[in-house]
Amino acid sequence: MSGIYERLGVAPIINAYGTNTRLSGGIMAPEVAQAMVEASQYCVDMVELQARASQEIAAATGAEAGLVTSGAAAGVLLGLAACITGLDPEKMNRLPDASGMRSEILVPRSHRNFYDRAARALGAHVVEVGLPDRFAGTGVRDTEAWEIAAAITERTAAVYYLAKPFALPKLPEVVAAAGGKGVPVVVDAAAELPPKENLRRFISEGAALVAFSGGKAIGGPQASGILAGKRELIAAAALQMLDLDLFFEQFNPPPTFISKQSLPGLPQHGIGRPCKVGKEEIVGLLTALRLFAADTGARAERWRRLSAELLAGLNSIPDLAVESAPDGRESGIPLLAVRLKPRRDGLDMRAVARRLEAGKPSLRCNVSRAGEGLIILSPVSLRDDQLPEIVACFRAALA
Ligand SMILES: *Cc1c(COP(=O)(O)O)cnc(C)c1O
């Protein structure tokens, strides 16, 4: 039991669900935590630190530039803001009043989700495109690229694209449809790491900007993220997040990060100022990104080992039937599917899930399919020493 949480009277949980924000994400590697502690003992110029981060993100993603954000949701907001304002400080100062600006964000209807609230928060309008009747069971199609091309007008600022392995239309088709008309595609790839290749994939497929979560499987600080992409858009995003309470002549950003010559003056605090990110998060994220990019399989190997040990441990409980459950994505995260065998007392999986959550310690799992008699476990946010505890939690819940 941790001293700090004990002092606060908050009991740590065992997070066998994954890197969900609600469950506080994951557990950082000691190197990342140490980097944050060290960063906290000095002051730096934040523009210079973000400019350096831009180079590291560019190297890891193949993008022209990058920005450390307070999360992927912040990255989407800042990225869409950049598409709306460009480098015009007058427009930056006016948001969320987007009147007179290109402020329509096209979203394939099957990509709609509540993170696209970022567009509405900017005063922009979400314009849904197409009708994915493949999900209704009445048809075979999703939104098609030609429909996106047809929906573009002089008011279109960007296309928002939610990256998922099953997403349609494919990103290169959307880029071809939008790019031909000069419209940038902003990719929300918050949870698409691993696989590591995805760090470069969306940029190489033509995304103008891509947002990743730093607090998911990269293993960075919970409140961190990455926005990577075109140099000018990253500069526009940075200008709308950074603290700009200074005179224009004092503002001397590294020109490869923000070209001062392109600006008539400085905007005031921008629409992204509430998405503030600290030096500790920036340094922690960069450390985590370096470890993630350098990993040649040790991380996945550890997850497989945890998963295999947990499978054996839980299968020693007579009431349970546990098997590995590849999650159908390209992530390679070895999930486990835990089923409850029929019991004489009629105890069902939903009741077991409630008992696990109410237990001491509280065990949190993916219970979205508990109605089908199934609980899903992920090793990503677990510490090695928690495996015996998890088995004990199940034993207690089934007793
Ligand atoms: C998790 C997630 C986000 C939010 O990421 P944060 O880093 O928590 O801000 C945004 N979009 C999608 C698709 C996500 O899965």
XYZ file of C-alpha atoms and ligand atoms in Angstrom:
414
model
C 0.000 0.000 0.000
C 1.342 3.362 -1.020
C 2.153 5.958 1.637
C 0.947 8.904 -0.402
C -2.507 7.462 -1.141
C -2.795 6.144 2.398
C -2.204 9.650 3.712
C -4.923 10.937 1.390
C -7.272 8.141 2.385
C -7.683 7.016 -1.231
C -7.326 3.273 -1.742
C -5.401 2.230 -4.866
C -7.315 -0.083 -7.187
C -6.011 -2.913 -9.347
C -6.520 -1.745 -12.906
C -6.999 -4.836 -15.078
C -9.128 -2.882 -17.552
C -6.475 -0.968 -19.461
C -5.307 2.607 -19.744
C -8.705 4.191 -19.163
C -8.570 7.781 -17.960
C -11.313 7.101 -15.409
C -9.051 4.456 -13.823
C -6.015 6.781 -13.864
C -4.326 5.340 -16.965
C -1.333 3.153 -16.305
C 1.799 2.841 -14.203
C 4.828 4.794 -15.397
C 8.254 3.248 -15.792
C 10.690 4.374 -13.075
C 12.784 6.214 -15.720
C 9.754 8.308 -16.676
C 8.850 9.119 -13.074
C 12.485 9.997 -12.351
C 12.647 12.302 -15.377
C 9.579 14.167 -14.124
C 11.078 14.583 -10.664
C 14.285 15.951 -12.165
C 12.405 18.283 -14.514
C 10.484 19.679 -11.560
C 13.669 20.995 -9.934
C 14.515 23.555 -12.648
C 12.784 26.293 -14.592
C 13.059 26.545 -18.359
C 11.640 28.670 -21.156
C 8.547 26.734 -22.226
C 8.787 27.757 -25.891
C 12.314 26.431 -26.042
C 11.268 23.191 -24.325
C 8.321 22.686 -26.708
C 10.597 23.447 -29.678
C 12.959 20.717 -28.524
C 9.994 18.375 -27.986
C 8.931 19.169 -31.548
C 12.233 17.809 -32.867
C 11.941 14.615 -30.818
C 8.341 14.058 -31.897
C 9.298 14.730 -35.514
C 12.058 12.121 -35.289
C 9.710 9.540 -33.759
C 6.767 10.129 -36.114
C 8.272 11.280 -39.393
C 6.204 14.474 -39.134
C 7.609 17.949 -39.790
C 6.935 19.085 -36.227
C 5.207 18.195 -32.987
C 3.800 19.495 -29.751
C 3.348 17.929 -26.338
C -0.269 18.391 -25.286
C -2.186 17.582 -22.125
C -3.763 14.580 -23.844
C -5.117 13.394 -27.177
C -8.393 15.245 -26.603
C -6.401 18.464 -26.182
C -4.411 17.536 -29.288
C -7.606 17.258 -31.335
C -8.858 20.598 -30.016
C -5.560 22.378 -30.706
C -5.194 20.717 -34.097
C -8.678 21.721 -35.249
C -8.110 25.251 -33.893
C -4.920 25.460 -35.970
C -6.833 24.393 -39.086
C -9.432 27.100 -38.471
C -7.090 30.017 -37.691
C -3.854 29.202 -39.483
C -1.230 31.716 -38.290
C -3.689 34.625 -38.083
C -3.534 36.055 -34.523
C -6.749 38.028 -35.046
C -8.653 34.793 -35.670
C -6.907 33.136 -32.724
C -8.071 35.956 -30.447
C -11.648 35.652 -31.655
C -12.268 31.922 -31.092
C -14.697 30.445 -30.060
C -16.444 33.084 -32.144
C -15.674 31.474 -35.481
C -17.999 33.659 -37.527
C -16.557 34.545 -40.897
C -13.916 31.828 -40.628
C -13.691 28.503 -42.357
C -15.188 26.603 -39.455
C -16.905 23.458 -40.669
C -15.352 20.173 -39.622
C -16.349 17.228 -41.793
C -16.742 13.936 -39.935
C -17.626 10.614 -41.580
C -20.806 9.709 -39.710
C -19.375 6.431 -38.358
C -16.443 8.395 -36.869
C -18.698 10.569 -34.705
C -17.835 10.265 -31.007
C -17.858 12.565 -28.028
C -14.247 13.599 -28.473
C -15.413 15.592 -31.505
C -16.850 17.962 -28.913
C -13.463 19.620 -29.457
C -14.871 21.054 -32.702
C -17.961 22.420 -30.989
C -15.855 23.898 -28.179
C -14.041 25.961 -30.821
C -17.288 27.384 -32.166
C -16.937 25.193 -35.243
C -19.684 23.073 -36.740
C -19.522 19.331 -37.145
C -20.851 18.308 -40.543
C -21.628 14.600 -40.748
C -20.912 12.930 -44.054
C -22.433 9.733 -45.408
C -24.501 7.043 -43.781
C -22.776 3.842 -42.600
C -25.535 1.332 -43.141
C -23.028 -1.512 -42.727
C -23.549 -0.985 -38.983
C -27.335 -1.075 -39.214
C -27.340 -4.557 -40.716
C -29.257 -3.207 -43.683
C -26.388 -2.521 -46.054
C -22.741 -3.030 -46.831
C -21.307 0.466 -47.135
C -19.810 3.178 -44.980
C -19.213 6.804 -45.885
C -17.222 6.888 -49.133
C -14.364 9.152 -50.092
C -16.287 10.787 -52.944
C -18.949 11.879 -50.461
C -16.279 13.658 -48.422
C -14.976 15.372 -51.553
C -18.543 16.385 -52.436
C -19.165 17.825 -48.946
C -16.187 20.190 -49.079
C -17.081 23.858 -49.471
C -15.242 27.149 -48.955
C -16.351 26.907 -45.292
C -14.583 23.573 -44.663
C -11.678 23.857 -42.218
C -10.689 20.210 -41.796
C -11.770 16.589 -41.828
C -11.770 14.823 -38.456
C -10.800 11.158 -38.836
C -11.066 8.625 -35.998
C -8.343 6.025 -36.552
C -9.462 2.471 -35.835
C -8.441 -0.730 -37.620
C -12.019 -1.060 -38.909
C -12.436 2.605 -39.878
C -13.764 3.354 -43.365
C -13.071 5.012 -45.715
C -9.363 4.198 -45.453
C -7.247 7.193 -44.478
C -5.309 7.475 -47.773
C -8.634 7.717 -49.661
C -9.851 10.472 -47.343
C -6.545 12.304 -47.708
C -6.804 12.054 -51.490
C -10.383 13.375 -51.429
C -9.642 16.263 -49.043
C -6.068 17.029 -49.934
C -6.989 17.623 -53.568
C -9.058 20.556 -52.303
C -6.446 21.760 -49.815
C -8.347 20.536 -46.745
C -6.232 19.065 -43.929
C -7.158 15.742 -42.316
C -6.802 15.630 -38.520
C -6.449 12.075 -37.233
C -7.504 11.127 -33.716
C -5.259 8.118 -33.041
C -5.406 8.446 -29.257
C -5.483 4.739 -28.514
C -3.764 3.326 -31.629
C -0.386 2.634 -29.989
C 0.838 -0.072 -30.024
C 1.687 -1.134 -32.665
C 4.759 1.063 -32.657
C 4.555 1.389 -36.469
C 1.468 3.566 -35.984
C 3.734 6.356 -34.690
C 4.636 6.926 -38.360
C 1.733 5.375 -40.177
C -0.877 8.144 -40.197
C 1.656 10.812 -41.131
C 3.006 8.634 -43.938
C -0.590 8.124 -45.126
C -0.953 11.872 -45.484
C -2.562 13.115 -42.259
C -1.903 16.839 -41.767
C -2.026 16.277 -38.010
C -2.275 13.242 -35.757
C -3.072 13.169 -32.040
C -1.893 10.402 -29.716
C -2.544 9.913 -26.043
C 0.593 9.962 -23.861
C -1.152 8.349 -20.915
C -2.221 5.213 -22.748
C 0.188 2.471 -23.822
C 3.123 4.816 -24.540
C 3.400 4.878 -20.755
C 3.824 8.614 -20.309
C 2.243 10.879 -17.702
C -1.524 10.399 -17.496
C -2.158 14.009 -18.522
C 0.028 14.090 -21.634
C -0.337 13.632 -25.357
C 1.281 14.227 -28.720
C 0.190 16.337 -31.662
C 2.375 15.784 -34.730
C 2.162 17.071 -38.267
C 2.680 20.027 -40.587
C 5.055 22.702 -39.317
C 2.703 25.633 -39.827
C -0.254 23.899 -38.175
C 1.880 22.861 -35.194
C 3.033 26.483 -34.849
C -0.607 27.651 -34.948
C -1.533 25.038 -32.328
C 1.407 26.003 -30.097
C 0.509 29.695 -30.278
C -2.982 28.882 -29.041
C -1.780 26.839 -26.070
C 1.380 28.570 -24.846
C 1.277 31.324 -22.261
C 1.855 34.490 -24.328
C 1.764 37.117 -21.625
C 4.764 39.036 -22.975
C 5.751 41.761 -25.478
C 6.242 40.764 -29.098
C 9.917 41.804 -28.969
C 10.499 39.422 -26.062
C 9.084 36.519 -28.048
C 11.959 34.765 -29.770
C 10.934 31.203 -30.558
C 13.333 28.911 -32.397
C 12.388 29.794 -36.014
C 12.066 26.173 -37.079
C 9.312 25.802 -34.437
C 7.455 29.098 -34.847
C 8.468 31.501 -37.590
C 8.076 34.936 -35.998
C 8.348 36.525 -39.440
C 5.012 34.942 -40.405
C 3.250 36.798 -37.586
C 2.057 40.435 -37.597
C 1.976 40.286 -33.789
C 1.232 37.945 -30.944
C -2.221 36.633 -30.087
C -3.289 36.775 -26.438
C -3.902 33.619 -24.436
C -5.520 31.300 -26.948
C -8.471 28.932 -26.942
C -6.077 26.119 -25.980
C -4.655 27.877 -22.932
C -6.793 25.720 -20.580
C -5.006 22.702 -22.142
C -1.805 23.809 -20.389
C 0.957 21.248 -20.192
C 3.780 21.491 -17.661
C 7.507 20.927 -18.005
C 7.162 17.744 -15.968
C 4.649 16.293 -18.433
C 6.750 17.345 -21.426
C 9.911 15.752 -20.087
C 8.024 12.686 -18.865
C 6.287 12.239 -22.216
C 9.540 12.591 -24.153
C 11.187 10.007 -21.915
C 8.279 7.597 -22.347
C 8.247 8.190 -26.107
C 11.963 7.430 -26.332
C 11.485 4.145 -24.409
C 8.420 3.228 -26.484
C 10.150 3.936 -29.800
C 13.295 2.035 -28.781
C 11.400 -1.016 -27.549
C 12.078 -4.067 -29.679
C 9.504 -6.335 -28.118
C 10.308 -6.423 -24.395
C 7.091 -4.609 -23.520
C 4.881 -7.034 -25.482
C 6.856 -9.950 -24.052
C 6.144 -8.726 -20.525
C 2.435 -8.374 -21.310
C 2.395 -11.918 -22.721
C 4.109 -13.251 -19.615
C 1.676 -11.456 -17.266
C -1.238 -12.653 -19.355
C -0.032 -16.277 -19.391
C 0.591 -16.285 -15.625
C -2.782 -14.756 -14.952
C -4.465 -17.283 -17.239
C -2.885 -20.163 -15.343
C -3.672 -18.615 -11.960
C -7.335 -17.959 -12.756
C -7.848 -21.327 -14.421
C -6.912 -22.915 -11.096
C -10.261 -21.616 -9.824
C -12.838 -24.354 -10.564
C -15.675 -21.908 -11.371
C -13.740 -20.102 -14.087
C -12.861 -20.878 -17.703
C -10.230 -18.453 -18.942
C -8.791 -18.154 -22.405
C -6.698 -15.679 -24.296
C -8.780 -13.184 -26.247
C -6.901 -11.381 -28.979
C -8.644 -8.028 -29.086
C -9.140 -8.063 -32.813
C -7.003 -4.975 -33.209
C -3.444 -4.807 -34.458
C -2.214 -3.835 -31.021
C -0.962 -7.264 -29.993
C -2.155 -6.676 -26.427
C -2.822 -10.154 -24.991
C -6.226 -9.815 -23.351
C -7.916 -12.558 -21.343
C -11.555 -13.587 -21.513
C -12.818 -14.857 -18.165
C -16.032 -16.913 -18.205
C -18.032 -18.147 -15.272
C -19.173 -21.770 -15.408
C -22.843 -22.282 -14.488
C -23.250 -22.349 -10.722
C -25.870 -23.976 -8.608
C -26.550 -20.758 -6.717
C -27.195 -18.939 -10.014
C -24.461 -16.354 -9.418
C -23.939 -14.559 -12.733
C -21.008 -12.612 -14.124
C -22.618 -9.234 -13.567
C -22.852 -9.971 -9.867
C -19.245 -11.212 -9.859
C -18.147 -7.963 -11.540
C -19.932 -5.936 -8.854
C -18.230 -7.982 -6.128
C -14.811 -7.501 -7.737
C -15.313 -3.751 -7.826
C -16.544 -3.644 -4.245
C -13.692 -5.843 -2.983
C -10.578 -4.824 -1.079
C -8.567 -4.063 -3.095
C -11.076 -3.082 -5.729
C -10.414 -4.953 -8.973
C -11.502 -3.070 -12.110
C -12.010 -5.037 -15.318
C -13.722 -4.536 -18.657
C -17.276 -5.590 -17.823
C -18.887 -4.360 -21.042
C -19.714 -7.988 -21.920
C -20.570 -9.214 -18.434
C -24.150 -9.689 -19.653
C -22.806 -12.413 -21.960
C -21.010 -14.001 -19.006
C -17.634 -12.559 -19.938
C -15.101 -10.300 -18.219
C -12.083 -9.052 -20.171
C -8.716 -8.430 -18.496
C -5.760 -6.469 -19.844
C -2.184 -6.651 -18.520
C -1.217 -3.149 -19.698
C -1.797 -1.236 -16.459
C -0.714 -4.000 -14.057
C 2.374 -4.341 -11.907
C 3.922 -7.821 -11.682
C 3.218 -8.113 -7.961
C -0.528 -7.680 -8.525
C -1.113 -11.072 -10.205
C -1.588 -13.109 -6.997
C -3.860 -10.349 -5.705
C -6.065 -10.602 -8.789
C -6.464 -14.355 -8.337
C -7.311 -13.734 -4.682
C -9.902 -11.107 -5.688
C -11.661 -13.621 -7.946
C -11.538 -16.308 -5.264
C -13.099 -13.926 -2.762
C -15.791 -12.801 -5.216
C -16.746 -16.416 -5.959
C -16.691 -17.624 -2.364
C -8.599 8.065 -25.141
C -9.104 8.793 -26.310
C -9.063 10.190 -26.366
C -8.619 11.014 -25.205
O -7.268 10.879 -24.937
P -6.634 11.681 -23.706
O -5.176 11.470 -23.859
O -7.210 11.062 -22.477
O -7.045 13.098 -23.848
C -9.479 10.823 -27.518
N -9.917 10.124 -28.582
C -9.980 8.779 -28.565
C -10.465 8.053 -29.772
C -9.583 8.061 -27.424
O -9.623 6.723 -27.411
